[in-house]
mmCIF file of C-alpha atoms in Angstrom:
data_model
loop_
_atom_site.group_PDB
_atom_site.id
_atom_site.type_symbol
_atom_site.label_atom_id
_atom_site.label_comp_id
_atom_site.label_asym_id
_atom_site.label_seq_id
_atom_site.Cartn_x
_atom_site.Cartn_y
_atom_site.Cartn_z
ATOM 1 C CA MET X 238 153.785 66.809 0.576
ATOM 2 C CA ALA X 239 153.398 66.854 4.295
ATOM 3 C CA ARG X 240 150.745 69.354 5.750
ATOM 4 C CA VAL X 241 152.560 70.891 8.633
ATOM 5 C CA LEU X 242 150.819 72.911 11.603
ATOM 6 C CA ILE X 243 153.033 75.541 13.348
ATOM 7 C CA VAL X 244 151.337 75.959 16.717
ATOM 8 C CA GLU X 245 152.835 79.174 18.204
ATOM 9 C CA ALA X 246 152.253 81.682 21.363
ATOM 10 C CA ARG X 247 152.753 85.229 20.195
ATOM 11 C CA PHE X 248 153.657 86.646 23.819
ATOM 12 C CA TYR X 249 156.659 88.454 22.297
ATOM 13 C CA ALA X 250 155.771 88.931 18.932
ATOM 14 C CA HIS X 251 159.108 90.594 17.655
ATOM 15 C CA LEU X 252 160.830 87.059 18.563
ATOM 16 C CA ASN X 253 158.210 84.856 17.230
ATOM 17 C CA ASP X 254 158.299 86.819 14.099
ATOM 18 C CA LEU X 255 162.222 85.350 13.602
ATOM 19 C CA LEU X 256 161.205 82.144 14.862
ATOM 20 C CA LEU X 257 158.126 81.852 12.269
ATOM 21 C CA GLU X 258 160.600 83.040 9.941
ATOM 22 C CA GLY X 259 162.817 80.014 10.365
ATOM 23 C CA ALA X 260 160.180 77.833 10.543
ATOM 24 C CA ARG X 261 158.844 78.672 7.458
ATOM 25 C CA ALA X 262 162.011 78.744 5.643
ATOM 26 C CA ALA X 263 162.748 75.132 6.802
ATOM 27 C CA ILE X 264 159.406 73.652 5.884
ATOM 28 C CA GLU X 265 158.953 75.040 2.570
ATOM 29 C CA ALA X 266 162.576 74.423 1.339
ATOM 30 C CA ALA X 267 161.815 70.653 1.962
ATOM 31 C CA GLY X 268 158.813 71.101 -0.245
ATOM 32 C CA HIS X 269 155.916 71.290 2.305
ATOM 33 C CA GLN X 270 152.919 72.909 3.263
ATOM 34 C CA HIS X 271 152.324 74.891 6.050
ATOM 35 C CA GLU X 272 149.894 76.586 8.274
ATOM 36 C CA ILE X 273 150.006 78.815 11.523
ATOM 37 C CA LEU X 274 147.670 78.395 14.543
ATOM 38 C CA THR X 275 148.399 81.100 16.961
ATOM 39 C CA VAL X 276 147.821 80.832 20.833
ATOM 40 C CA PRO X 277 147.900 82.771 23.967
ATOM 41 C CA GLY X 278 150.812 81.160 25.686
ATOM 42 C CA ALA X 279 153.168 78.578 26.076
ATOM 43 C CA LEU X 280 151.164 76.647 28.250
ATOM 44 C CA GLU X 281 148.476 76.820 25.826
ATOM 45 C CA ILE X 282 150.203 74.869 22.897
ATOM 46 C CA PRO X 283 150.320 71.624 23.535
ATOM 47 C CA GLY X 284 146.811 71.370 23.693
ATOM 48 C CA ALA X 285 146.331 73.285 20.536
ATOM 49 C CA VAL X 286 148.380 70.698 18.841
ATOM 50 C CA ALA X 287 146.511 67.750 20.732
ATOM 51 C CA MET X 288 143.181 69.100 19.435
ATOM 52 C CA ALA X 289 144.815 69.842 15.738
ATOM 53 C CA ALA X 290 146.144 65.884 16.279
ATOM 54 C CA GLU X 291 142.495 64.557 16.321
ATOM 55 C CA THR X 292 141.435 66.178 13.241
ATOM 56 C CA GLY X 293 143.811 64.104 11.252
ATOM 57 C CA ARG X 294 144.420 67.328 9.099
ATOM 58 C CA TYR X 295 147.914 67.469 9.821
ATOM 59 C CA ASP X 296 151.339 65.416 9.612
ATOM 60 C CA ALA X 297 153.660 67.089 11.619
ATOM 61 C CA PHE X 298 153.699 69.928 14.460
ATOM 62 C CA VAL X 299 155.806 72.789 15.064
ATOM 63 C CA ALA X 300 155.839 74.306 18.589
ATOM 64 C CA LEU X 301 157.341 77.866 18.822
ATOM 65 C CA GLY X 302 157.143 80.446 21.690
ATOM 66 C CA VAL X 303 159.594 82.179 24.060
ATOM 67 C CA VAL X 304 159.315 82.110 27.480
ATOM 68 C CA ILE X 305 161.945 84.397 29.499
ATOM 69 C CA ARG X 306 162.560 83.884 33.093
ATOM 70 C CA GLY X 307 161.168 86.511 35.488
ATOM 71 C CA GLU X 308 161.187 87.007 39.382
ATOM 72 C CA THR X 309 158.908 84.672 39.898
ATOM 73 C CA TYR X 310 158.487 80.710 39.934
ATOM 74 C CA HIS X 311 155.860 80.932 37.159
ATOM 75 C CA PHE X 312 158.923 80.578 34.549
ATOM 76 C CA GLU X 313 159.850 77.213 35.440
ATOM 77 C CA ILE X 314 156.136 76.578 35.849
ATOM 78 C CA VAL X 315 155.775 77.417 32.077
ATOM 79 C CA SER X 316 158.858 76.094 30.608
ATOM 80 C CA ASN X 317 158.499 72.833 32.444
ATOM 81 C CA GLU X 318 154.721 72.007 31.835
ATOM 82 C CA SER X 319 154.880 73.402 27.973
ATOM 83 C CA ALA X 320 157.697 70.846 27.162
ATOM 84 C CA ARG X 321 155.826 67.997 29.283
ATOM 85 C CA GLY X 322 152.889 68.513 27.319
ATOM 86 C CA LEU X 323 154.837 68.262 23.900
ATOM 87 C CA MET X 324 156.672 65.014 25.401
ATOM 88 C CA ALA X 325 153.373 63.879 26.327
ATOM 89 C CA LEU X 326 152.381 64.428 22.669
ATOM 90 C CA ALA X 327 155.686 62.710 21.236
ATOM 91 C CA MET X 328 155.229 59.653 22.825
ATOM 92 C CA ASP X 329 151.972 59.445 21.787
ATOM 93 C CA GLY X 330 153.511 59.146 17.997
ATOM 94 C CA ILE X 331 152.848 62.861 17.125
ATOM 95 C CA PRO X 332 155.681 64.294 14.914
ATOM 96 C CA ILE X 333 156.564 67.513 16.829
ATOM 97 C CA GLY X 334 159.409 69.698 17.369
ATOM 98 C CA ASN X 335 159.703 71.712 20.055
ATOM 99 C CA GLY X 336 160.498 75.341 19.178
ATOM 100 C CA ILE X 337 159.808 77.302 22.744
ATOM 101 C CA LEU X 338 162.588 79.016 23.674
ATOM 102 C CA THR X 339 163.008 78.973 27.697
ATOM 103 C CA VAL X 340 165.986 81.698 27.962
ATOM 104 C CA GLU X 341 167.151 84.501 30.678
ATOM 105 C CA ASN X 342 167.030 87.470 29.054
ATOM 106 C CA GLU X 343 165.422 88.665 25.085
ATOM 107 C CA ALA X 344 168.955 89.012 24.494
ATOM 108 C CA GLN X 345 169.159 85.043 24.632
ATOM 109 C CA ALA X 346 165.964 85.195 22.924
ATOM 110 C CA LEU X 347 167.140 86.972 19.697
ATOM 111 C CA THR X 348 170.587 85.133 19.119
ATOM 112 C CA ARG X 349 168.729 81.939 19.327
ATOM 113 C CA ALA X 350 165.524 82.733 17.336
ATOM 114 C CA LYS X 351 167.613 85.013 14.456
ATOM 115 C CA PRO X 352 167.065 82.633 11.266
ATOM 116 C CA ASP X 353 171.001 83.977 10.712
ATOM 117 C CA GLU X 354 172.101 82.863 13.984
ATOM 118 C CA LYS X 355 170.790 80.051 16.208
ATOM 119 C CA ASP X 356 167.334 79.357 13.927
ATOM 120 C CA LYS X 357 165.670 77.511 16.477
ATOM 121 C CA GLY X 358 162.744 77.951 14.588
ATOM 122 C CA GLY X 359 163.965 76.366 11.415
ATOM 123 C CA GLU X 360 165.631 73.392 13.410
ATOM 124 C CA ALA X 361 162.300 72.741 15.411
ATOM 125 C CA ALA X 362 160.673 72.744 11.949
ATOM 126 C CA LYS X 363 163.463 70.317 10.378
ATOM 127 C CA ALA X 364 163.008 68.321 13.821
ATOM 128 C CA ALA X 365 159.238 67.611 12.971
ATOM 129 C CA LEU X 366 159.711 66.648 9.916
ATOM 130 C CA ALA X 367 162.812 64.226 10.893
ATOM 131 C CA MET X 368 160.368 63.126 13.378
ATOM 132 C CA LEU X 369 157.434 62.566 10.436
ATOM 133 C CA ALA X 370 160.050 60.274 8.524
ATOM 134 C CA LEU X 371 160.315 58.195 10.853
ATOM 135 C CA LYS X 372 156.583 57.872 11.654
ATOM 136 C CA SER X 373 156.272 56.793 8.221
ATOM 137 C CA ARG X 374 159.426 54.412 8.137
ATOM 138 C CA PHE X 375 157.503 52.216 10.918
ATOM 139 C CA GLY X 376 153.848 53.098 10.379
#
């Protein structure tokens, strides 16, 4: 049984609740345990995953959050840098699923977050578990 840490940015709590629902369902359906860690925003997710990974208490990680385009360049910074940070962790061999939505508006986020629609939270959890299985195969 794997121990999965879900790291979530709750900037949009109602959307994150949907992402969490999907992620938790996928992890539990696969027979694994999970914990949830909340951070202020998407930029903090990679750092939190890195700190948690150093403890050795978790086997895989799921990153959840929502970034909605606004009127400034901040959207690009948050979207690109959170993804870059997660990719760097993955390249270091940390099994992680990226469920940070980067969207134009709330309607797009809702469609992607709802477990009965695109279920990006569930997909991120499944990706993390797939990468854990791959790591086990090579480790």
